[in-house]
């Protein structure tokens, strides 16, 4: 999704802006641009190009110590030079970069056009630049007043940064629904829509809240709302620039898959209580008595986070014996859901900025629901909006297809489920059983990753099929859904997930030599049922890839068998998911696709 960067200080701004944009590339974009304040004018350079090309084509005279930059993901108007940001006001006085969507843009465009303003792009953002320039009604109007006056006329969402030729010492930024993060440097200030662009320069950041604005100058910042100044506390980001490097791996996705043993160790660190066979989750901000009041758990997330939520709901229901289910946040927010006071709502998100999930949380809070977050990005919008939560500590995830964050979501749900269970009816012995299994996960994941060559060979085979089924039963179904999703996302192969139990109720009609099925077959109490389904598929000459445990007698001879180490049944889904990541990765490689930045997808969807 779109990215914003800004700089004000003593150094040349352009290289810092371009570097920031390069660090936001992973979010997905189709055009890029920068604007700096020269001695008497705003210098603008933008096009529908990659950041690398933008940098290479920067004009020689592009000096300026204050500037803003943007990577755009087209919403209003095709990717093109004139639609790229920054957008300039007609008089060249004001430049704006903007994330989000202005809902009343067409009405404002019509008004501006009727007033003789020549509109030079198809974007909603352009109106902001014109309106801010025109809001300077007298010589004493400040940029802050002009921005506030403009925002009064705007309906929609925005994260924006504004340059004004008449106020070369500052950038004014504003947030409503789209993240804006200030980075506090040494006699310089940075701003970005994502900490990835800031960590090279500073670890001290300030997150704006919705309705807040800020003025950034070289010597500091001031935050305010329409009515008053506000006081913010800076937080320290512990992610490093090196976390954003590919570390010798061909792709970020590969690096992030390989990091999983370590990232699982991190999410477990300090949280397992071996003495009392339970879990410590200080961030929940709720004591045992409060947690016992909940009679239901409802999990909300989007994409892979939703599938992790489905697996999490099963874990919680099975272990803690609390009815639990998951729903896409993108649906929940639109259906005026009934909010129950004895339901614990859980929002799950890697980025903490997914707009659908954020709006679902806000709706829940408006209606008095208790909501906690399972979030990776510390200090992100969803994390701040929730009443408490469990940070996932996966470290930054750059590849669009989620791997290590998803795995840590599954661990996060296991921690939550065990915690809820131990304050109810889960015995110390059962607690110990699950804690021992959690502790074994990192080493078990290492063993799965060591099987990469074999998985790459299977993937090569699967990549030939235009269409595939992924099937799993109960605990295995979210695994199948996530496996199909991953393959779809990066290899562009059609992959559909079904409950194994549903095969005979319809999908079996498609099974035949042309359609391979990836079947999730854990060695658990449903093994016999799953083996029956393998027979049905084989009888129709359907090629099979079976993801199972060591030592299972499948009773058929599949094209490929992938065996993973056995965990406790409740935690098996986590390990069964890992080989599917490598299958998708190698299938995409075989087909020659851009693994880290698949077409049409963004890492974090921060707009409607
Ligand atoms: C986007 C990404 C998905 C991701 C989903 C949720 O759609 O393309 O890969 O699973 O957002 O993201 P989140 O940051 O909330 O986990």
XYZ file of C-alpha atoms and ligand atoms in Angstrom:
624
model
C 0.000 0.000 0.000
C 1.003 3.645 -0.287
C 3.949 4.866 1.737
C 4.870 8.294 3.094
C 8.270 9.656 4.099
C 9.393 13.136 5.144
C 12.532 14.846 6.410
C 13.430 18.221 7.870
C 16.963 18.920 9.112
C 20.390 20.082 8.043
C 21.177 17.380 5.480
C 20.182 17.132 1.803
C 16.674 15.677 1.966
C 16.459 13.799 -1.350
C 18.822 10.888 -0.551
C 17.102 10.365 2.815
C 13.667 10.415 1.191
C 14.682 7.975 -1.530
C 16.250 5.653 1.020
C 13.034 5.755 3.055
C 10.937 4.985 -0.017
C 13.176 2.017 -0.849
C 12.462 0.653 2.620
C 8.734 0.951 2.004
C 8.897 -0.838 -1.350
C 7.907 -4.117 0.239
C 4.440 -2.749 0.911
C 3.678 -2.706 -2.816
C 3.369 0.370 -5.075
C 3.097 1.408 -8.687
C 4.642 4.885 -8.717
C 6.956 6.982 -6.604
C 7.891 10.618 -6.090
C 9.690 13.170 -3.963
C 9.456 16.926 -3.437
C 12.021 19.143 -1.722
C 11.973 22.795 -0.790
C 14.561 24.622 -2.866
C 15.597 28.211 -2.122
C 12.513 29.686 -3.755
C 10.431 26.855 -5.123
C 9.221 23.332 -4.553
C 11.180 20.857 -6.670
C 9.196 17.850 -7.726
C 10.220 14.550 -9.245
C 7.751 11.683 -9.640
C 6.753 8.960 -12.075
C 5.209 5.526 -12.473
C 8.585 3.884 -11.846
C 10.426 1.823 -9.250
C 12.230 3.761 -6.508
C 15.585 2.741 -8.022
C 14.627 4.373 -11.319
C 13.307 7.437 -9.565
C 16.646 7.838 -7.810
C 18.651 7.316 -10.997
C 16.632 9.954 -12.821
C 16.702 12.640 -10.081
C 17.561 16.029 -11.619
C 21.043 17.343 -10.830
C 19.641 20.414 -9.125
C 17.498 18.846 -6.495
C 18.874 20.385 -3.315
C 16.690 21.088 -0.298
C 16.766 20.278 3.397
C 13.054 19.760 3.822
C 11.124 17.262 1.752
C 8.423 14.641 1.425
C 8.162 11.436 -0.609
C 5.609 8.811 -1.526
C 5.092 5.391 -3.009
C 1.637 5.180 -4.549
C -0.763 2.296 -4.960
C -3.322 3.494 -7.485
C -6.865 4.036 -6.235
C -8.076 7.187 -8.038
C -6.539 7.215 -11.512
C -4.094 4.923 -13.303
C -0.410 4.732 -12.341
C 1.190 7.602 -14.263
C 3.466 10.560 -13.760
C 0.661 13.054 -13.270
C -1.156 10.843 -10.789
C 1.971 10.069 -8.758
C 2.490 11.963 -5.489
C 3.538 14.523 -4.338
C 0.673 16.520 -5.769
C 1.190 20.272 -6.189
C -1.220 23.159 -5.807
C -1.946 25.173 -8.951
C 0.342 27.992 -7.790
C 3.163 25.558 -6.974
C 3.149 26.712 -3.385
C 2.012 23.544 -1.617
C 2.980 19.890 -2.093
C 1.087 17.002 -0.502
C 1.595 13.258 -0.138
C -1.398 11.285 1.023
C -2.387 7.757 1.990
C -6.053 6.861 2.310
C -9.105 7.901 0.334
C -10.936 11.241 0.236
C -14.590 10.251 -0.130
C -15.887 13.651 -1.234
C -13.055 14.229 -3.735
C -15.294 14.382 -6.822
C -17.495 17.050 -5.261
C -14.441 19.071 -4.209
C -12.881 18.637 -7.656
C -16.069 19.975 -9.247
C -16.061 22.975 -6.909
C -12.414 23.732 -7.633
C -12.947 23.379 -11.385
C -15.965 25.701 -11.223
C -13.698 28.183 -9.480
C -11.258 28.108 -12.378
C -8.652 25.745 -10.905
C -7.074 23.561 -13.553
C -6.940 20.007 -12.225
C -3.930 18.189 -13.539
C -4.400 14.671 -12.181
C -7.153 12.130 -11.572
C -6.288 11.803 -7.900
C -8.268 12.630 -4.812
C -5.030 13.937 -3.263
C -4.713 16.833 -5.674
C -7.690 18.588 -4.082
C -5.838 18.669 -0.771
C -2.944 20.607 -2.319
C -5.259 23.168 -3.941
C -7.411 23.569 -0.854
C -4.451 24.039 1.482
C -2.916 26.663 -0.837
C -6.247 28.474 -1.133
C -6.862 28.346 2.635
C -4.032 30.859 3.076
C -6.507 33.696 3.083
C -4.157 36.294 4.558
C -0.439 36.812 4.994
C -0.728 35.731 8.581
C -2.417 32.385 7.924
C -0.140 29.638 9.223
C 0.339 26.374 7.389
C -1.217 24.623 10.372
C -4.361 26.773 10.085
C -4.566 26.153 6.357
C -4.283 22.387 6.850
C -6.910 22.390 9.605
C -9.281 24.470 7.489
C -8.835 22.012 4.622
C -9.361 18.939 6.779
C -12.661 20.431 7.910
C -13.864 20.075 4.341
C -12.618 16.546 3.859
C -14.540 13.322 4.341
C -12.517 10.144 4.266
C -9.285 8.755 5.541
C -5.838 10.189 5.398
C -2.294 10.097 6.519
C -0.718 13.141 4.913
C 2.375 15.300 4.849
C 2.436 18.864 3.539
C 5.221 21.177 2.330
C 4.653 24.887 1.886
C 7.084 27.112 -0.005
C 6.205 29.978 2.317
C 7.145 27.955 5.426
C 10.381 26.236 4.453
C 11.296 25.302 8.014
C 8.542 22.719 8.508
C 6.408 19.816 7.412
C 2.854 19.535 8.683
C 1.402 16.051 8.958
C -2.054 14.752 9.866
C -3.646 11.413 10.544
C -7.142 10.028 10.265
C -7.240 6.293 9.659
C -3.835 5.967 7.976
C -0.667 5.652 10.057
C 1.720 8.559 10.594
C 4.810 7.969 12.703
C 7.279 10.689 13.683
C 10.949 9.791 14.052
C 12.939 11.974 16.455
C 16.490 12.510 15.230
C 19.437 14.586 16.367
C 18.517 18.122 15.273
C 16.355 16.628 12.543
C 12.893 15.120 12.310
C 11.628 12.305 10.151
C 8.148 11.107 9.385
C 6.851 7.960 7.728
C 3.780 5.799 7.459
C 5.778 2.742 8.546
C 8.672 2.392 11.010
C 10.634 0.499 8.327
C 11.557 3.879 6.816
C 12.666 5.333 10.161
C 14.814 2.755 11.933
C 17.962 3.629 10.004
C 17.823 7.144 11.432
C 16.274 6.826 14.858
C 14.748 4.370 17.307
C 12.635 7.025 19.066
C 9.227 7.275 17.449
C 5.879 8.891 18.159
C 2.637 7.483 16.747
C -0.009 10.039 15.887
C -3.582 9.201 16.816
C -6.581 9.752 14.570
C -7.543 13.416 14.572
C -4.016 14.488 15.456
C -1.646 16.696 13.468
C 1.991 17.610 13.986
C 4.425 20.283 12.935
C 7.938 18.964 12.364
C 10.942 21.261 12.412
C 14.649 20.478 12.602
C 14.671 21.211 16.319
C 11.617 19.173 17.288
C 7.930 18.616 16.877
C 4.603 19.749 18.249
C 1.446 17.647 18.092
C -2.046 19.100 18.219
C -5.687 18.540 17.371
C -8.254 20.977 16.060
C -8.819 22.167 19.626
C -5.581 21.936 21.582
C -1.949 20.954 21.755
C -1.342 17.342 22.724
C 1.476 15.652 24.609
C 2.970 12.449 23.303
C 5.373 9.920 24.722
C 8.025 8.591 22.384
C 8.452 4.827 22.228
C 11.617 2.939 21.371
C 11.492 0.582 18.396
C 13.654 -2.467 18.838
C 13.706 -3.422 15.156
C 16.975 -2.800 13.376
C 17.977 -1.882 9.846
C 19.575 -5.309 9.551
C 16.139 -6.862 10.164
C 15.124 -5.342 6.864
C 18.018 -6.864 4.923
C 17.659 -10.138 3.045
C 20.715 -11.525 4.844
C 22.152 -13.545 1.977
C 18.808 -15.176 1.123
C 17.501 -14.939 -2.421
C 14.211 -13.543 -1.126
C 12.781 -12.046 2.046
C 10.211 -14.815 2.117
C 12.993 -17.393 2.251
C 14.789 -15.484 4.995
C 11.582 -15.189 7.005
C 10.800 -18.894 6.645
C 14.325 -19.692 7.845
C 13.994 -17.356 10.826
C 11.066 -19.242 12.316
C 12.920 -21.327 14.887
C 14.306 -18.092 16.352
C 11.115 -16.101 16.068
C 9.179 -18.862 17.839
C 11.785 -18.811 20.628
C 11.211 -15.066 20.938
C 7.420 -15.244 21.272
C 7.780 -17.925 23.954
C 10.515 -16.113 25.849
C 9.580 -15.265 29.412
C 6.014 -16.450 28.936
C 6.143 -20.095 29.967
C 5.705 -20.724 33.664
C 7.204 -24.175 34.192
C 6.587 -24.122 37.916
C 2.829 -23.798 37.684
C 2.515 -25.220 34.162
C 0.851 -22.138 32.826
C 1.561 -19.018 30.829
C 2.343 -15.423 31.805
C 0.773 -12.793 29.571
C 1.292 -9.476 31.328
C 0.124 -7.447 28.340
C -3.446 -8.757 28.618
C -4.075 -6.311 31.461
C -6.775 -8.619 32.826
C -6.518 -10.799 35.892
C -7.735 -14.370 36.235
C -11.041 -13.324 37.734
C -11.846 -11.033 34.815
C -10.738 -13.623 32.282
C -12.981 -16.262 33.845
C -16.030 -14.121 33.124
C -15.729 -14.634 29.372
C -18.006 -17.299 27.984
C -17.032 -16.970 24.358
C -14.045 -15.934 22.230
C -14.367 -14.229 18.867
C -11.281 -13.752 16.714
C -11.039 -11.159 13.941
C -8.350 -10.789 11.274
C -7.861 -10.667 7.514
C -6.114 -12.943 5.038
C -3.584 -15.238 6.625
C -4.264 -13.658 10.011
C -7.878 -14.826 9.686
C -6.731 -18.379 8.953
C -4.410 -18.203 11.965
C -7.478 -17.036 13.894
C -9.436 -20.081 12.750
C -6.689 -22.363 13.997
C -6.495 -20.289 17.180
C -10.227 -20.591 17.777
C -9.995 -24.369 17.514
C -7.092 -24.446 19.959
C -8.901 -22.246 22.469
C -12.147 -24.189 22.234
C -10.400 -27.529 22.474
C -8.007 -26.655 25.292
C -9.870 -24.032 27.333
C -13.347 -25.385 26.492
C -14.671 -21.922 25.677
C -16.751 -21.678 22.493
C -14.554 -19.813 20.023
C -14.714 -18.853 16.390
C -12.985 -16.615 13.875
C -14.450 -14.285 11.288
C -12.836 -12.058 8.660
C -12.663 -8.575 10.166
C -13.510 -7.264 6.700
C -16.959 -8.894 6.977
C -17.572 -8.368 10.660
C -17.263 -4.591 10.400
C -20.040 -4.340 7.818
C -22.738 -6.488 9.386
C -23.645 -4.579 12.531
C -22.668 -7.502 14.754
C -24.153 -8.094 18.175
C -21.454 -7.339 20.737
C -21.691 -9.413 23.886
C -20.185 -8.333 27.151
C -19.064 -11.825 28.088
C -17.240 -12.377 24.798
C -13.504 -11.819 24.592
C -12.744 -10.310 21.203
C -9.286 -10.889 19.767
C -7.906 -8.881 16.848
C -4.990 -10.556 15.094
C -2.657 -8.736 12.738
C 0.969 -8.752 11.680
C 1.175 -5.097 10.711
C -1.311 -3.785 13.232
C -2.454 -1.421 10.495
C -4.901 -3.465 8.424
C -7.758 -1.025 8.002
C -10.570 -3.590 8.054
C -9.272 -5.057 11.309
C -8.705 -1.629 12.833
C -12.237 -0.494 12.006
C -13.646 -3.741 13.436
C -11.780 -3.041 16.691
C -13.053 0.538 16.791
C -16.623 -0.640 16.214
C -16.227 -3.176 19.016
C -14.983 -0.517 21.372
C -17.783 1.863 20.462
C -20.192 -0.853 21.518
C -18.365 -1.585 24.757
C -16.705 -4.873 23.712
C -13.494 -6.031 25.392
C -10.858 -6.545 22.734
C -7.275 -7.698 22.950
C -4.719 -7.752 20.145
C -2.355 -10.420 18.889
C -0.165 -8.013 16.967
C 3.382 -8.079 15.631
C 4.140 -4.385 15.105
C 4.696 -2.736 18.477
C 2.843 0.551 18.932
C 0.810 0.044 15.738
C -2.732 1.359 15.416
C -4.489 -1.899 16.295
C -2.162 -2.539 19.238
C -2.900 0.910 20.622
C -6.615 0.641 20.046
C -6.961 -2.667 21.933
C -7.489 -2.973 25.684
C -4.415 -5.169 26.003
C -2.711 -7.896 24.082
C 0.061 -10.281 23.255
C 2.897 -9.002 21.079
C 4.090 -11.590 18.590
C 7.807 -10.695 18.439
C 8.303 -12.159 14.964
C 10.432 -9.147 13.986
C 9.715 -7.199 10.808
C 8.132 -9.227 8.017
C 8.855 -7.851 4.567
C 7.604 -10.493 2.096
C 3.935 -9.997 1.245
C 3.139 -13.643 1.965
C 3.156 -14.036 5.731
C 5.256 -16.862 7.169
C 7.022 -16.218 10.458
C 4.329 -13.802 11.655
C 1.651 -16.388 10.915
C 3.573 -19.035 12.831
C 3.916 -16.686 15.771
C 0.197 -15.953 15.610
C -0.403 -19.680 16.040
C 1.969 -19.740 18.999
C 0.284 -16.613 20.380
C -3.110 -18.328 20.259
C -1.649 -21.398 21.940
C -0.337 -19.191 24.754
C -3.672 -17.443 25.094
C -5.624 -20.713 24.940
C -3.427 -22.353 27.536
C -3.693 -19.321 29.786
C -7.495 -19.268 29.503
C -7.526 -23.025 30.026
C -5.333 -23.074 33.113
C -7.546 -20.556 34.892
C -10.425 -22.898 34.116
C -10.245 -26.664 33.924
C -6.942 -27.548 32.311
C -4.978 -29.604 34.831
C -1.344 -28.921 35.741
C -0.417 -32.167 33.978
C -2.129 -31.068 30.781
C -0.492 -27.678 31.128
C 2.891 -29.364 31.390
C 2.148 -31.515 28.334
C 1.440 -28.435 26.187
C 4.328 -26.393 27.578
C 6.758 -29.199 26.786
C 5.316 -29.351 23.272
C 5.662 -25.575 22.831
C 9.287 -25.713 23.937
C 10.023 -28.404 21.349
C 8.648 -26.381 18.426
C 11.779 -24.436 17.377
C 13.889 -27.551 17.006
C 11.048 -29.371 15.210
C 10.714 -26.465 12.770
C 14.465 -26.711 12.100
C 13.958 -30.343 11.114
C 11.194 -29.437 8.662
C 13.302 -26.688 7.104
C 16.159 -29.176 6.620
C 13.846 -31.028 4.196
C 13.827 -28.090 1.779
C 15.382 -29.886 -1.209
C 12.674 -32.525 -1.094
C 9.960 -29.870 -0.729
C 11.405 -27.950 -3.680
C 11.128 -31.096 -5.829
C 7.486 -31.597 -4.784
C 6.756 -27.939 -5.529
C 8.234 -28.254 -9.022
C 5.782 -31.016 -9.703
C 2.805 -29.168 -8.235
C 3.628 -25.975 -10.134
C 2.705 -27.787 -13.366
C -0.931 -28.176 -12.303
C -3.216 -25.268 -13.194
C -5.547 -26.071 -10.313
C -5.208 -27.848 -6.969
C -7.203 -28.877 -3.921
C -5.958 -28.558 -0.354
C -7.943 -30.622 2.124
C -7.863 -30.973 5.891
C -10.251 -31.996 8.607
C -11.040 -29.981 11.781
C -7.594 -28.903 13.054
C -6.189 -29.557 9.583
C -8.684 -27.339 7.765
C -7.116 -23.958 8.620
C -3.808 -25.525 7.600
C -5.286 -26.420 4.216
C -6.792 -22.948 3.808
C -3.508 -21.240 4.597
C -1.620 -23.621 2.282
C -3.988 -22.857 -0.591
C -3.838 -19.138 0.114
C -0.045 -19.093 0.114
C 0.137 -20.961 -3.193
C -2.453 -18.673 -4.782
C -0.781 -15.503 -3.529
C 2.642 -16.087 -4.988
C 2.369 -18.752 -7.693
C -0.969 -17.528 -9.138
C -2.138 -21.139 -9.367
C -5.766 -21.793 -8.597
C -5.868 -23.550 -5.233
C -8.994 -24.256 -3.273
C -9.286 -25.522 0.275
C -12.009 -27.859 1.492
C -12.764 -29.735 4.635
C -11.783 -33.314 3.841
C -15.192 -34.322 5.158
C -16.870 -32.186 2.493
C -15.086 -33.820 -0.452
C -17.836 -36.316 -1.030
C -20.470 -33.596 -0.866
C -19.368 -31.915 -4.071
C -15.702 -31.293 -4.825
C -14.996 -34.969 -5.532
C -16.644 -34.383 -8.910
C -13.501 -32.544 -9.987
C -10.966 -35.061 -8.711
C -9.128 -36.878 -11.505
C -5.648 -37.210 -13.041
C -5.506 -33.474 -13.864
C -6.212 -32.166 -10.369
C -3.717 -32.853 -7.581
C -4.827 -32.754 -3.953
C -2.608 -31.741 -1.062
C -4.057 -33.607 1.903
C -3.300 -32.763 5.525
C -3.286 -36.056 7.398
C -2.095 -35.754 10.998
C -1.595 -38.839 13.091
C -4.494 -38.094 15.411
C -7.927 -39.416 16.351
C -9.273 -38.663 12.859
C -6.559 -40.562 11.010
C -8.851 -43.393 9.895
C -11.344 -40.930 8.428
C -8.598 -39.103 6.567
C -7.165 -42.344 5.207
C -10.617 -43.141 3.834
C -10.571 -39.866 1.887
C -7.152 -40.721 0.441
C -8.675 -43.953 -0.883
C -11.507 -42.012 -2.502
C -9.087 -39.666 -4.227
C -6.790 -42.466 -5.363
C -9.755 -44.459 -6.713
C -10.433 -41.523 -9.044
C -6.752 -41.350 -10.100
C -6.282 -38.009 -8.350
C -2.583 -37.275 -7.766
C -1.892 -36.902 -4.042
C 0.587 -35.018 -1.926
C 0.136 -36.045 1.690
C 1.407 -33.914 4.550
C 1.515 -36.217 7.530
C 3.575 -37.546 10.430
C 6.419 -40.030 10.437
C 5.418 -43.640 10.535
C 1.809 -43.284 9.325
C 0.722 -46.165 7.080
C -1.261 -44.285 4.457
C -2.673 -47.371 2.754
C -2.140 -45.722 -0.660
C 0.952 -44.695 -2.609
C 0.793 -40.921 -3.059
C 2.885 -39.049 -5.596
C 4.651 -37.387 -2.674
C 4.716 -37.782 1.081
C 5.850 -34.949 3.338
C 6.340 -36.049 6.940
C 6.716 -33.544 9.762
C 7.655 -34.195 13.407
C 4.755 -34.972 15.725
C 3.692 -32.455 18.347
C 0.724 -32.682 20.688
C -2.466 -32.956 18.579
C -3.580 -29.410 19.459
C -0.270 -28.002 18.210
C 0.149 -30.210 15.137
C -1.404 -27.600 12.817
C 1.511 -25.270 13.430
C 4.122 -27.738 12.221
C 1.947 -28.984 9.349
C 1.823 -25.407 8.010
C 5.592 -24.985 7.677
C 6.198 -27.281 4.650
C 3.319 -25.587 2.816
C 5.246 -22.302 2.985
C 8.197 -23.890 1.211
C 5.897 -25.571 -1.324
C 4.425 -22.180 -2.258
C 7.834 -20.520 -2.301
C 9.402 -23.086 -4.617
C 6.325 -23.305 -6.840
C 6.530 -19.524 -7.361
C 10.265 -19.771 -8.060
C 9.696 -22.566 -10.569
C 7.144 -20.410 -12.357
C 9.483 -17.406 -12.310
C 7.289 -15.082 -10.250
C 8.307 -12.218 -7.976
C 8.064 -14.138 -4.726
C 8.278 -11.186 -2.351
C 6.005 -8.816 -4.216
C 3.199 -10.759 -5.856
C 1.003 -8.952 -8.350
C -2.046 -7.036 -7.111
C -1.229 -7.578 -3.435
C 0.108 -5.295 -0.754
C 1.783 -6.243 2.486
C -0.561 -4.229 4.549
C -3.885 -2.917 3.339
C -4.377 0.388 5.108
C -7.264 1.654 2.988
C -10.946 0.812 2.641
C -2.964 -8.307 3.347
C -1.785 -9.199 2.995
C -1.974 -10.568 3.609
C -2.203 -10.445 5.113
C -3.388 -9.535 5.411
C -3.531 -9.226 6.894
O -4.099 -8.716 2.675
O -1.632 -9.314 1.592
O -0.815 -11.359 3.371
O -2.425 -11.717 5.642
O -3.211 -8.288 4.756
O -2.442 -8.464 7.316
P -2.095 -8.200 8.829
O -0.947 -7.222 8.798
O -3.318 -7.602 9.461
O -1.734 -9.498 9.459
